[in-house]
């Protein structure tokens, strides 16, 4: 099993450009999440999904959109990138939100720089 | 709302000596608490979690943590540090569900030979 994979690993954008980050998991998990990691701030939840076809806002959703058309994929979109979105983005998935199966499995991350 | 504070941004120990990474939490309800580890350029991996069962939780790689409600703490310890323990460690609190998880700012652990 590959676990959670993310594409691409690195990306440099110019202000105003758009892009989509892809997250895929092969563990048949219902729940998927997108986080951003910034120095000294830990991880913050951007959006999450509790199943195919559903999405919801997390702590810092502004400037991002997501889609979950297939159970195994969770896409994060930036329609008009800004320098404040320079960050490392992590995708995660979990079997459920209830104990004891709520461990989140993380992908390796995508490092995004917006110039 | 819940929150978590990791009291040290950087901890440096010598190989073979004990490790202590400190975490305090704030929560209005009974929390679930987690420690995750992140090695350089890698994703996060779960070390251990507290879910209101035993207050002393054992995790992988010899780490353990003790939940102390009176002190609102969940410190991570290991008796003897190994070079491979050098990484960033995150304390996480969750009250209702995973979409309500709050991460600490992280503690970078350096292990000197």
Coordinates of C-alpha atoms in Angstrom, one line a residue:
Chain A
X1 CA 0.0 0.0 0.0
X2 CA 1.2 3.5 -0.9
X3 CA -0.7 5.1 1.9
X4 CA -1.3 8.8 1.3
X5 CA 0.4 10.3 -1.7
X6 CA 0.6 14.0 -2.8
X7 CA 1.3 15.5 -6.2
X8 CA 3.4 17.6 -6.9
X9 CA 6.1 17.6 -4.3
X10 CA 7.3 21.1 -5.1
X11 CA 5.8 24.0 -7.0
X12 CA 6.6 27.7 -7.6
X13 CA 3.8 30.0 -8.7
X14 CA 3.5 33.7 -9.6
X15 CA 1.0 35.8 -7.8
X16 CA -2.4 35.4 -9.5
X17 CA -1.7 32.0 -11.0
X18 CA -3.9 29.0 -10.2
X19 CA -3.1 25.4 -9.4
X20 CA -4.5 22.2 -8.0
X21 CA -2.8 19.9 -5.5
X22 CA -3.8 16.2 -5.6
X23 CA -4.1 13.9 -2.7
X24 CA -4.7 10.2 -3.1
X25 CA -5.2 7.4 -0.5
X26 CA -5.5 3.7 -1.0
X27 CA -6.7 2.8 2.5
X28 CA -10.4 3.2 1.8
X29 CA -10.7 6.0 4.3
X30 CA -13.8 8.0 4.5
X31 CA -12.2 11.2 6.0
X32 CA -9.7 13.3 4.3
X33 CA -8.1 16.6 5.3
X34 CA -5.9 19.4 3.9
X35 CA -3.5 21.3 6.3
X36 CA -1.0 24.0 5.8
X37 CA 2.2 24.1 7.9
X38 CA 3.9 27.4 8.6
X39 CA 7.0 28.0 10.7
X40 CA 6.2 28.3 14.4
X41 CA 2.5 27.7 13.9
X42 CA 2.1 23.9 13.7
X43 CA -0.5 22.6 11.2
X44 CA -3.8 24.4 10.5
X45 CA -6.8 22.7 8.9
X46 CA -7.9 24.3 5.6
X47 CA -10.7 22.0 4.5
X48 CA -11.9 18.5 5.2
X49 CA -14.2 15.9 3.8
X50 CA -16.3 13.3 5.6
X51 CA -17.0 11.2 2.5
X52 CA -17.2 11.2 -1.3
X53 CA -19.0 14.3 -2.6
X54 CA -18.8 16.2 0.7
X55 CA -16.5 19.0 1.8
X56 CA -16.4 21.4 4.7
X57 CA -14.3 24.4 5.9
X58 CA -11.6 24.2 8.5
X59 CA -9.8 26.8 10.4
X60 CA -8.2 28.7 7.5
X61 CA -10.3 28.1 4.3
X62 CA -10.1 31.5 2.6
X63 CA -8.4 31.5 -0.8
X64 CA -8.8 27.7 -1.2
X65 CA -11.4 25.4 -2.7
X66 CA -11.6 21.6 -2.5
X67 CA -13.4 18.7 -4.2
X68 CA -13.9 15.1 -3.4
X69 CA -15.4 13.5 -6.5
X70 CA -13.9 10.1 -5.8
X71 CA -13.5 8.5 -2.4
X72 CA -9.7 8.0 -2.8
X73 CA -8.9 11.6 -4.1
X74 CA -9.1 15.0 -2.4
X75 CA -8.1 18.0 -4.5
X76 CA -7.0 21.4 -3.1
X77 CA -7.3 24.4 -5.5
X78 CA -5.8 27.8 -5.4
X79 CA -7.7 30.0 -7.9
X80 CA -5.5 33.1 -7.6
X81 CA -2.3 32.4 -5.6
X82 CA -1.0 35.0 -3.2
X83 CA 2.4 35.2 -1.4
X84 CA 0.6 34.5 1.9
X85 CA -0.2 31.1 0.6
X86 CA 3.5 30.1 0.5
X87 CA 3.6 27.1 2.8
X88 CA 3.9 23.4 3.0
X89 CA 0.7 21.6 2.4
X90 CA -0.2 18.3 3.9
X91 CA -3.0 15.9 3.1
X92 CA -4.2 13.4 5.6
X93 CA -6.9 10.7 5.9
X94 CA -8.5 8.7 8.6
X95 CA -10.9 5.7 8.8
X96 CA -13.3 7.6 11.0
X97 CA -13.5 10.6 13.4
X98 CA -14.6 8.5 16.4
X99 CA -12.3 6.8 18.7
X100 CA -10.3 4.6 18.5
X101 CA -10.0 4.7 14.7
X102 CA -9.4 8.4 14.3
X103 CA -5.6 8.2 13.7
X104 CA -4.8 10.5 10.8
X105 CA -2.3 9.2 8.2
X106 CA -0.3 12.0 6.5
X107 CA 1.2 12.4 3.0
X108 CA 4.8 13.6 2.5
X109 CA 3.7 17.2 1.8
X110 CA 3.8 19.7 -1.1
X111 CA 6.1 22.7 -0.8
X112 CA 4.5 25.7 -2.5
X113 CA 6.2 29.0 -3.1
X114 CA 4.2 32.0 -4.4
X115 CA 6.3 34.8 -5.8
Chain B
X1 CA -12.3 26.1 22.0
X2 CA -9.3 24.0 22.8
X3 CA -5.7 24.9 22.4
X4 CA -2.3 23.4 23.0
X5 CA 1.0 25.0 24.0
X6 CA 4.4 23.3 23.5
X7 CA 6.6 25.0 26.1
X8 CA 9.9 24.5 24.2
X9 CA 10.5 25.3 20.5
X10 CA 13.8 23.5 20.6
X11 CA 15.3 20.8 22.9
X12 CA 18.8 19.5 22.6
X13 CA 20.0 16.3 24.3
X14 CA 22.9 14.0 24.1
X15 CA 22.5 10.5 22.8
X16 CA 21.6 8.1 25.6
X17 CA 20.2 10.8 27.9
X18 CA 16.5 11.2 28.7
X19 CA 14.1 13.2 26.5
X20 CA 11.3 15.5 27.9
X21 CA 9.1 17.4 25.5
X22 CA 6.5 19.5 27.3
X23 CA 2.9 20.1 26.3
X24 CA 0.1 21.9 28.1
X25 CA -3.5 21.9 26.8
X26 CA -6.6 23.9 27.3
X27 CA -10.0 22.3 26.8
X28 CA -13.6 22.7 28.1
X29 CA -14.3 19.1 27.6
X30 CA -12.5 15.8 28.1
X31 CA -9.9 15.9 25.3
X32 CA -8.1 13.3 23.2
X33 CA -4.4 14.1 23.0
X34 CA -1.8 13.0 20.5
X35 CA 1.9 13.2 19.8
X36 CA 3.0 13.2 16.2
X37 CA 6.6 13.1 14.9
X38 CA 7.8 14.7 11.7
X39 CA 11.2 13.7 10.3
X40 CA 12.9 16.2 7.8
X41 CA 10.9 16.4 4.6
X42 CA 8.5 13.8 5.7
X43 CA 4.8 13.7 6.7
X44 CA 3.7 13.3 10.2
X45 CA 3.6 9.9 12.0
X46 CA 1.5 9.1 15.1
X47 CA 3.7 8.3 18.1
X48 CA 0.9 7.8 20.7
X49 CA -2.6 8.9 21.7
X50 CA -4.5 9.4 24.9
X51 CA -8.2 8.5 24.8
X52 CA -9.4 8.6 28.4
X53 CA -8.2 5.0 29.2
X54 CA -4.9 4.7 31.0
X55 CA -3.2 8.0 31.9
X56 CA 0.2 6.6 31.0
X57 CA 0.3 6.0 27.3
X58 CA 3.1 4.0 25.6
X59 CA 3.9 4.7 22.0
X60 CA 6.3 3.6 19.3
X61 CA 10.1 3.8 19.5
X62 CA 10.2 3.8 23.3
X63 CA 8.2 7.0 23.8
X64 CA 5.5 7.5 26.4
X65 CA 3.4 10.3 27.7
X66 CA 1.4 10.9 30.9
X67 CA -1.9 12.6 31.0
X68 CA -2.2 14.8 34.1
X69 CA -5.6 16.4 34.3
X70 CA -4.8 18.5 37.3
X71 CA -1.8 20.1 35.5
X72 CA -3.5 20.0 32.1
X73 CA -0.3 18.5 30.7
X74 CA 0.6 15.7 28.4
X75 CA 4.4 15.6 28.4
X76 CA 6.3 13.2 26.1
X77 CA 9.3 11.3 27.5
X78 CA 11.9 8.7 26.5
X79 CA 14.4 7.2 28.8
X80 CA 17.3 7.2 26.4
X81 CA 17.6 9.3 23.2
X82 CA 18.8 7.9 20.0
X83 CA 20.2 9.8 17.0
X84 CA 17.2 8.7 14.9
X85 CA 14.9 10.6 17.3
X86 CA 16.0 13.9 15.9
X87 CA 12.9 15.4 14.4
X88 CA 10.0 17.8 15.0
X89 CA 7.3 16.7 17.5
X90 CA 3.8 18.0 17.6
X91 CA 1.3 17.8 20.5
X92 CA -2.3 17.8 19.3
X93 CA -5.6 18.2 21.2
X94 CA -9.0 17.1 19.9
X95 CA -12.3 17.5 21.7
X96 CA -15.2 16.5 19.4
X97 CA -13.7 15.1 16.2
X98 CA -10.8 15.2 13.9
X99 CA -12.0 18.3 12.2
X100 CA -11.5 20.0 15.5
X101 CA -7.9 19.1 16.1
X102 CA -5.5 21.8 17.2
X103 CA -1.8 21.4 16.7
X104 CA 0.9 22.9 18.9
X105 CA 3.7 24.9 17.2
X106 CA 6.1 22.0 17.4
X107 CA 9.3 21.2 19.3
X108 CA 12.4 20.5 17.4
X109 CA 14.5 17.8 19.1
X110 CA 18.3 17.7 18.4
X111 CA 20.3 14.7 19.5
X112 CA 24.0 15.2 19.9
X113 CA 26.5 12.3 19.6

